[in-house]
Amino acid sequence: MKILIINGPNLNLLGTREPDIYGSRTFESYLIELREMLAGDEVEYYQSNHEGDIIDALHNADCDGIILNAGAYTHTSLAIADAIKAIQIPVIEVHISNVASRETIRHTSLIAPVCQGTIAGFGLNSYFLAAQAIIMG
């Protein structure tokens, strides 16, 4: 299986940004571990703070499944939702924190209705759970 992880805005700051919410580990260090846990599967990674770049990554994806943490764009971007709807690759929405236990604005996802499913609240392990969902179909 070939899996593409797309991380949105501010996720490049994992490890230093609000460690009480997101933990103190960088995504790059977790990615090494994730690739080891998914040995035999190919895991590509892309991160951007720019909405259009995320849309381009979705449009240009060549993989079996996409794990998308759209960050704050989850709650604001109809354009990303439309991009997900326009492609044939299954997309799983992921969040590190339990967004339902946070600010009210984070309770609504504009991308959830066009994603295969949503995994949230399991820290960085949310990505592993999403990968397992893609692999198991």
Short mmCIF file of N, CA and C in Angstrom, two decimals:
data_model
loop_
_atom_site.label_atom_id
_atom_site.label_comp_id
_atom_site.label_asym_id
_atom_site.label_seq_id
_atom_site.Cartn_x
_atom_site.Cartn_y
_atom_site.Cartn_z
N MET A 1 0.84 -1.19 0.00
CA MET A 1 0.00 0.00 0.00
C MET A 1 0.88 1.25 0.00
N LYS A 2 0.40 2.24 -0.69
CA LYS A 2 1.07 3.54 -0.70
C LYS A 2 0.14 4.54 -0.03
N ILE A 3 0.63 5.15 1.05
CA ILE A 3 -0.17 6.08 1.84
C ILE A 3 0.51 7.45 1.81
N LEU A 4 -0.29 8.47 1.59
CA LEU A 4 0.20 9.85 1.64
C LEU A 4 -0.37 10.53 2.87
N ILE A 5 0.49 11.09 3.69
CA ILE A 5 0.08 11.90 4.83
C ILE A 5 0.23 13.36 4.43
N ILE A 6 -0.85 14.12 4.59
CA ILE A 6 -0.81 15.56 4.34
C ILE A 6 -1.14 16.26 5.65
N ASN A 7 -0.22 17.09 6.10
CA ASN A 7 -0.44 17.90 7.30
C ASN A 7 -0.57 19.36 6.89
N GLY A 8 -1.52 20.03 7.52
CA GLY A 8 -1.80 21.42 7.21
C GLY A 8 -1.09 22.41 8.11
N PRO A 9 -1.66 23.59 8.24
CA PRO A 9 -0.99 24.72 8.88
C PRO A 9 -0.62 24.46 10.33
N ASN A 10 0.56 24.94 10.66
CA ASN A 10 1.14 24.94 12.00
C ASN A 10 1.59 23.57 12.48
N LEU A 11 1.33 22.52 11.71
CA LEU A 11 1.77 21.19 12.14
C LEU A 11 3.26 20.99 11.94
N ASN A 12 3.90 21.90 11.23
CA ASN A 12 5.36 21.90 11.15
C ASN A 12 5.97 22.30 12.50
N LEU A 13 5.17 22.83 13.40
CA LEU A 13 5.65 23.26 14.72
C LEU A 13 5.43 22.23 15.82
N LEU A 14 4.99 21.03 15.44
CA LEU A 14 4.80 19.99 16.45
C LEU A 14 6.11 19.79 17.21
N GLY A 15 5.98 19.59 18.49
CA GLY A 15 7.15 19.45 19.35
C GLY A 15 7.41 20.70 20.16
N THR A 16 7.02 21.85 19.59
CA THR A 16 7.20 23.11 20.31
C THR A 16 5.89 23.87 20.47
N ARG A 17 4.93 23.65 19.59
CA ARG A 17 3.64 24.36 19.64
C ARG A 17 2.70 23.69 20.64
N GLU A 18 2.28 24.42 21.62
CA GLU A 18 1.32 23.96 22.61
C GLU A 18 1.53 22.49 23.00
N PRO A 19 2.67 22.18 23.61
CA PRO A 19 2.97 20.78 23.95
C PRO A 19 1.96 20.16 24.90
N ASP A 20 1.24 20.97 25.67
CA ASP A 20 0.20 20.42 26.55
C ASP A 20 -0.96 19.83 25.75
N ILE A 21 -1.14 20.28 24.52
CA ILE A 21 -2.19 19.75 23.65
C ILE A 21 -1.63 18.73 22.65
N TYR A 22 -0.51 19.08 22.02
CA TYR A 22 0.01 18.30 20.91
C TYR A 22 1.22 17.43 21.26
N GLY A 23 1.72 17.52 22.48
CA GLY A 23 2.88 16.74 22.87
C GLY A 23 4.17 17.44 22.51
N SER A 24 5.27 16.83 22.89
CA SER A 24 6.58 17.46 22.69
C SER A 24 7.40 16.78 21.61
N ARG A 25 6.78 15.92 20.84
CA ARG A 25 7.49 15.19 19.79
C ARG A 25 7.27 15.84 18.43
N THR A 26 8.33 15.91 17.63
CA THR A 26 8.17 16.43 16.27
C THR A 26 7.49 15.38 15.40
N PHE A 27 6.86 15.83 14.34
CA PHE A 27 6.23 14.87 13.44
C PHE A 27 7.29 14.05 12.72
N GLU A 28 8.40 14.67 12.38
CA GLU A 28 9.46 13.97 11.68
C GLU A 28 9.99 12.79 12.49
N SER A 29 10.13 12.97 13.81
CA SER A 29 10.60 11.85 14.63
C SER A 29 9.54 10.76 14.71
N TYR A 30 8.27 11.14 14.77
CA TYR A 30 7.20 10.15 14.77
C TYR A 30 7.12 9.42 13.43
N LEU A 31 7.36 10.14 12.34
CA LEU A 31 7.28 9.55 11.01
C LEU A 31 8.26 8.39 10.85
N ILE A 32 9.44 8.51 11.43
CA ILE A 32 10.41 7.41 11.39
C ILE A 32 9.81 6.17 12.04
N GLU A 33 9.23 6.34 13.21
CA GLU A 33 8.60 5.23 13.92
C GLU A 33 7.40 4.68 13.14
N LEU A 34 6.59 5.57 12.59
CA LEU A 34 5.41 5.14 11.83
C LEU A 34 5.83 4.29 10.64
N ARG A 35 6.86 4.71 9.93
CA ARG A 35 7.33 3.93 8.77
C ARG A 35 7.82 2.56 9.21
N GLU A 36 8.45 2.48 10.37
CA GLU A 36 8.89 1.18 10.89
C GLU A 36 7.68 0.30 11.23
N MET A 37 6.65 0.89 11.83
CA MET A 37 5.45 0.13 12.19
C MET A 37 4.70 -0.34 10.94
N LEU A 38 4.86 0.39 9.85
CA LEU A 38 4.16 0.06 8.60
C LEU A 38 5.11 -0.52 7.58
N ALA A 39 6.14 -1.21 8.04
CA ALA A 39 7.11 -1.82 7.14
C ALA A 39 6.38 -2.65 6.10
N GLY A 40 6.77 -2.50 4.87
CA GLY A 40 6.09 -3.19 3.78
C GLY A 40 5.12 -2.28 3.05
N ASP A 41 4.77 -1.18 3.69
CA ASP A 41 3.91 -0.18 3.05
C ASP A 41 4.74 1.09 2.85
N GLU A 42 4.42 1.82 1.81
CA GLU A 42 5.13 3.07 1.52
C GLU A 42 4.37 4.24 2.11
N VAL A 43 5.06 5.08 2.88
CA VAL A 43 4.44 6.24 3.51
C VAL A 43 5.16 7.49 3.04
N GLU A 44 4.43 8.34 2.31
CA GLU A 44 4.96 9.63 1.87
C GLU A 44 4.38 10.70 2.78
N TYR A 45 5.11 11.81 2.90
CA TYR A 45 4.69 12.88 3.80
C TYR A 45 4.81 14.23 3.13
N TYR A 46 3.79 15.06 3.34
CA TYR A 46 3.77 16.43 2.82
C TYR A 46 3.14 17.33 3.86
N GLN A 47 3.73 18.50 4.06
CA GLN A 47 3.17 19.49 4.98
C GLN A 47 3.21 20.85 4.32
N SER A 48 2.12 21.61 4.51
CA SER A 48 2.07 22.98 4.00
C SER A 48 1.19 23.83 4.90
N ASN A 49 1.57 25.07 5.01
CA ASN A 49 0.76 26.06 5.72
C ASN A 49 -0.20 26.79 4.78
N HIS A 50 -0.21 26.38 3.51
CA HIS A 50 -0.96 27.11 2.48
C HIS A 50 -2.10 26.24 1.91
N GLU A 51 -3.29 26.77 1.96
CA GLU A 51 -4.47 26.04 1.52
C GLU A 51 -4.36 25.53 0.08
N GLY A 52 -3.93 26.37 -0.83
CA GLY A 52 -3.82 25.96 -2.23
C GLY A 52 -2.83 24.84 -2.44
N ASP A 53 -1.74 24.85 -1.68
CA ASP A 53 -0.75 23.77 -1.78
C ASP A 53 -1.33 22.44 -1.31
N ILE A 54 -2.16 22.49 -0.28
CA ILE A 54 -2.82 21.27 0.21
C ILE A 54 -3.79 20.75 -0.86
N ILE A 55 -4.52 21.65 -1.48
CA ILE A 55 -5.43 21.26 -2.56
C ILE A 55 -4.65 20.64 -3.72
N ASP A 56 -3.53 21.25 -4.10
CA ASP A 56 -2.69 20.68 -5.17
C ASP A 56 -2.18 19.30 -4.79
N ALA A 57 -1.79 19.11 -3.54
CA ALA A 57 -1.31 17.80 -3.09
C ALA A 57 -2.41 16.75 -3.19
N LEU A 58 -3.63 17.14 -2.85
CA LEU A 58 -4.76 16.22 -2.99
C LEU A 58 -5.01 15.88 -4.46
N HIS A 59 -5.01 16.89 -5.32
CA HIS A 59 -5.25 16.69 -6.75
C HIS A 59 -4.18 15.81 -7.39
N ASN A 60 -2.94 15.97 -6.95
CA ASN A 60 -1.81 15.28 -7.59
C ASN A 60 -1.43 13.97 -6.91
N ALA A 61 -2.16 13.58 -5.90
CA ALA A 61 -1.82 12.38 -5.14
C ALA A 61 -1.87 11.13 -6.03
N ASP A 62 -0.88 10.28 -5.84
CA ASP A 62 -0.80 8.99 -6.53
C ASP A 62 -0.55 7.94 -5.45
N CYS A 63 -1.63 7.48 -4.83
CA CYS A 63 -1.50 6.58 -3.69
C CYS A 63 -2.80 5.81 -3.50
N ASP A 64 -2.78 4.91 -2.52
CA ASP A 64 -3.96 4.10 -2.23
C ASP A 64 -4.88 4.76 -1.22
N GLY A 65 -4.33 5.66 -0.41
CA GLY A 65 -5.12 6.34 0.60
C GLY A 65 -4.38 7.55 1.14
N ILE A 66 -5.14 8.51 1.62
CA ILE A 66 -4.58 9.76 2.14
C ILE A 66 -5.02 9.93 3.59
N ILE A 67 -4.07 10.28 4.43
CA ILE A 67 -4.34 10.69 5.80
C ILE A 67 -4.17 12.20 5.82
N LEU A 68 -5.24 12.91 6.17
CA LEU A 68 -5.22 14.37 6.12
C LEU A 68 -5.50 14.97 7.49
N ASN A 69 -4.52 15.71 7.99
CA ASN A 69 -4.74 16.57 9.15
C ASN A 69 -4.70 17.99 8.60
N ALA A 70 -5.86 18.53 8.32
CA ALA A 70 -5.94 19.85 7.69
C ALA A 70 -5.78 20.99 8.69
N GLY A 71 -5.51 20.65 9.96
CA GLY A 71 -5.36 21.69 10.97
C GLY A 71 -6.59 22.57 11.01
N ALA A 72 -6.38 23.86 11.18
CA ALA A 72 -7.50 24.80 11.29
C ALA A 72 -8.33 24.87 10.01
N TYR A 73 -7.77 24.48 8.86
CA TYR A 73 -8.55 24.46 7.62
C TYR A 73 -9.70 23.46 7.70
N THR A 74 -9.61 22.50 8.61
CA THR A 74 -10.70 21.55 8.83
C THR A 74 -12.02 22.28 9.04
N HIS A 75 -11.96 23.38 9.74
CA HIS A 75 -13.15 24.09 10.19
C HIS A 75 -13.54 25.26 9.29
N THR A 76 -12.73 25.52 8.26
CA THR A 76 -12.96 26.73 7.46
C THR A 76 -12.93 26.52 5.95
N SER A 77 -12.41 25.41 5.46
CA SER A 77 -12.10 25.32 4.03
C SER A 77 -13.08 24.45 3.23
N LEU A 78 -14.00 25.12 2.57
CA LEU A 78 -14.84 24.42 1.60
C LEU A 78 -14.01 23.99 0.40
N ALA A 79 -12.95 24.74 0.10
CA ALA A 79 -12.10 24.41 -1.04
C ALA A 79 -11.40 23.07 -0.83
N ILE A 80 -10.91 22.80 0.37
CA ILE A 80 -10.29 21.50 0.64
C ILE A 80 -11.35 20.40 0.61
N ALA A 81 -12.52 20.67 1.15
CA ALA A 81 -13.60 19.69 1.08
C ALA A 81 -13.95 19.37 -0.37
N ASP A 82 -14.03 20.38 -1.22
CA ASP A 82 -14.32 20.16 -2.64
C ASP A 82 -13.21 19.36 -3.32
N ALA A 83 -11.96 19.60 -2.93
CA ALA A 83 -10.84 18.85 -3.51
C ALA A 83 -10.91 17.38 -3.13
N ILE A 84 -11.28 17.10 -1.89
CA ILE A 84 -11.43 15.71 -1.45
C ILE A 84 -12.55 15.05 -2.24
N LYS A 85 -13.64 15.76 -2.38
CA LYS A 85 -14.80 15.22 -3.11
C LYS A 85 -14.46 14.94 -4.57
N ALA A 86 -13.52 15.70 -5.12
CA ALA A 86 -13.20 15.60 -6.54
C ALA A 86 -12.26 14.45 -6.88
N ILE A 87 -11.61 13.86 -5.90
CA ILE A 87 -10.66 12.78 -6.18
C ILE A 87 -11.28 11.43 -5.83
N GLN A 88 -10.69 10.39 -6.35
CA GLN A 88 -11.20 9.02 -6.14
C GLN A 88 -10.47 8.29 -5.02
N ILE A 89 -9.46 8.89 -4.45
CA ILE A 89 -8.65 8.25 -3.40
C ILE A 89 -9.34 8.45 -2.06
N PRO A 90 -9.48 7.39 -1.26
CA PRO A 90 -10.08 7.57 0.06
C PRO A 90 -9.21 8.45 0.96
N VAL A 91 -9.87 9.33 1.71
CA VAL A 91 -9.19 10.25 2.61
C VAL A 91 -9.73 10.03 4.02
N ILE A 92 -8.82 9.92 4.97
CA ILE A 92 -9.20 9.82 6.37
C ILE A 92 -8.74 11.09 7.07
N GLU A 93 -9.68 11.74 7.72
CA GLU A 93 -9.40 12.96 8.49
C GLU A 93 -8.79 12.55 9.83
N VAL A 94 -7.71 13.21 10.21
CA VAL A 94 -7.02 12.90 11.46
C VAL A 94 -6.79 14.18 12.26
N HIS A 95 -6.91 14.05 13.57
CA HIS A 95 -6.54 15.13 14.49
C HIS A 95 -5.79 14.52 15.66
N ILE A 96 -4.77 15.20 16.09
CA ILE A 96 -3.96 14.73 17.21
C ILE A 96 -4.74 14.87 18.51
N SER A 97 -5.39 16.00 18.68
CA SER A 97 -6.16 16.25 19.90
C SER A 97 -7.61 15.82 19.68
N ASN A 98 -8.34 15.74 20.77
CA ASN A 98 -9.78 15.47 20.69
C ASN A 98 -10.47 16.81 20.45
N VAL A 99 -10.73 17.10 19.18
CA VAL A 99 -11.28 18.41 18.83
C VAL A 99 -12.64 18.65 19.47
N ALA A 100 -13.37 17.60 19.79
CA ALA A 100 -14.70 17.76 20.42
C ALA A 100 -14.59 18.28 21.84
N SER A 101 -13.41 18.17 22.44
CA SER A 101 -13.24 18.66 23.81
C SER A 101 -12.59 20.04 23.85
N ARG A 102 -12.43 20.64 22.69
CA ARG A 102 -11.75 21.93 22.61
C ARG A 102 -12.75 23.04 22.31
N GLU A 103 -12.28 24.17 21.80
CA GLU A 103 -13.15 25.32 21.53
C GLU A 103 -14.29 24.94 20.60
N THR A 104 -15.41 25.59 20.79
CA THR A 104 -16.62 25.28 20.02
C THR A 104 -16.38 25.33 18.52
N ILE A 105 -15.58 26.27 18.04
CA ILE A 105 -15.36 26.38 16.58
C ILE A 105 -14.71 25.12 16.03
N ARG A 106 -13.98 24.38 16.87
CA ARG A 106 -13.31 23.15 16.41
C ARG A 106 -14.26 21.94 16.38
N HIS A 107 -15.49 22.12 16.81
CA HIS A 107 -16.43 21.00 16.84
C HIS A 107 -17.01 20.69 15.47
N THR A 108 -16.91 21.62 14.54
CA THR A 108 -17.47 21.42 13.20
C THR A 108 -16.36 21.23 12.18
N SER A 109 -16.44 20.12 11.47
CA SER A 109 -15.48 19.84 10.40
C SER A 109 -16.19 19.96 9.06
N LEU A 110 -15.65 20.80 8.19
CA LEU A 110 -16.21 20.93 6.85
C LEU A 110 -15.73 19.80 5.94
N ILE A 111 -14.67 19.10 6.35
CA ILE A 111 -14.15 18.03 5.50
C ILE A 111 -14.68 16.64 5.89
N ALA A 112 -15.16 16.48 7.11
CA ALA A 112 -15.62 15.16 7.57
C ALA A 112 -16.66 14.53 6.65
N PRO A 113 -17.64 15.29 6.15
CA PRO A 113 -18.67 14.66 5.30
C PRO A 113 -18.13 14.06 4.00
N VAL A 114 -16.96 14.49 3.54
CA VAL A 114 -16.41 13.96 2.29
C VAL A 114 -15.23 13.02 2.52
N CYS A 115 -14.91 12.75 3.78
CA CYS A 115 -13.85 11.81 4.12
C CYS A 115 -14.45 10.44 4.41
N GLN A 116 -13.62 9.43 4.28
CA GLN A 116 -14.06 8.07 4.59
C GLN A 116 -14.36 7.92 6.08
N GLY A 117 -13.61 8.63 6.91
CA GLY A 117 -13.81 8.57 8.35
C GLY A 117 -12.93 9.59 9.04
N THR A 118 -13.08 9.68 10.36
CA THR A 118 -12.32 10.63 11.16
C THR A 118 -11.76 9.91 12.38
N ILE A 119 -10.49 10.19 12.67
CA ILE A 119 -9.83 9.66 13.87
C ILE A 119 -9.24 10.85 14.60
N ALA A 120 -9.58 10.99 15.88
CA ALA A 120 -9.12 12.15 16.64
C ALA A 120 -8.89 11.78 18.10
N GLY A 121 -7.91 12.45 18.69
CA GLY A 121 -7.76 12.36 20.13
C GLY A 121 -6.77 11.33 20.62
N PHE A 122 -6.08 10.64 19.74
CA PHE A 122 -5.13 9.61 20.15
C PHE A 122 -3.68 10.05 19.99
N GLY A 123 -3.47 11.36 20.02
CA GLY A 123 -2.12 11.88 19.85
C GLY A 123 -1.61 11.52 18.46
N LEU A 124 -0.30 11.41 18.34
CA LEU A 124 0.28 11.06 17.04
C LEU A 124 -0.13 9.67 16.59
N ASN A 125 -0.54 8.82 17.51
CA ASN A 125 -1.00 7.48 17.14
C ASN A 125 -2.26 7.52 16.29
N SER A 126 -2.93 8.68 16.22
CA SER A 126 -4.08 8.81 15.32
C SER A 126 -3.68 8.50 13.88
N TYR A 127 -2.44 8.83 13.51
CA TYR A 127 -1.95 8.57 12.15
C TYR A 127 -1.81 7.06 11.91
N PHE A 128 -1.30 6.34 12.89
CA PHE A 128 -1.17 4.89 12.77
C PHE A 128 -2.54 4.25 12.63
N LEU A 129 -3.49 4.69 13.43
CA LEU A 129 -4.85 4.14 13.35
C LEU A 129 -5.46 4.41 11.97
N ALA A 130 -5.22 5.58 11.43
CA ALA A 130 -5.72 5.91 10.10
C ALA A 130 -5.05 5.04 9.05
N ALA A 131 -3.76 4.83 9.17
CA ALA A 131 -3.05 3.96 8.23
C ALA A 131 -3.61 2.55 8.27
N GLN A 132 -3.88 2.06 9.46
CA GLN A 132 -4.46 0.73 9.59
C GLN A 132 -5.82 0.66 8.90
N ALA A 133 -6.61 1.71 9.02
CA ALA A 133 -7.92 1.74 8.36
C ALA A 133 -7.77 1.70 6.85
N ILE A 134 -6.78 2.39 6.32
CA ILE A 134 -6.53 2.37 4.87
C ILE A 134 -6.08 0.98 4.43
N ILE A 135 -5.15 0.41 5.17
CA ILE A 135 -4.60 -0.90 4.81
C ILE A 135 -5.66 -1.99 4.86
N MET A 136 -6.51 -1.92 5.86
CA MET A 136 -7.53 -2.96 6.03
C MET A 136 -8.75 -2.74 5.13
N GLY A 137 -8.78 -1.56 4.50
CA GLY A 137 -9.85 -1.27 3.54
C GLY A 137 -11.11 -0.93 4.21
#
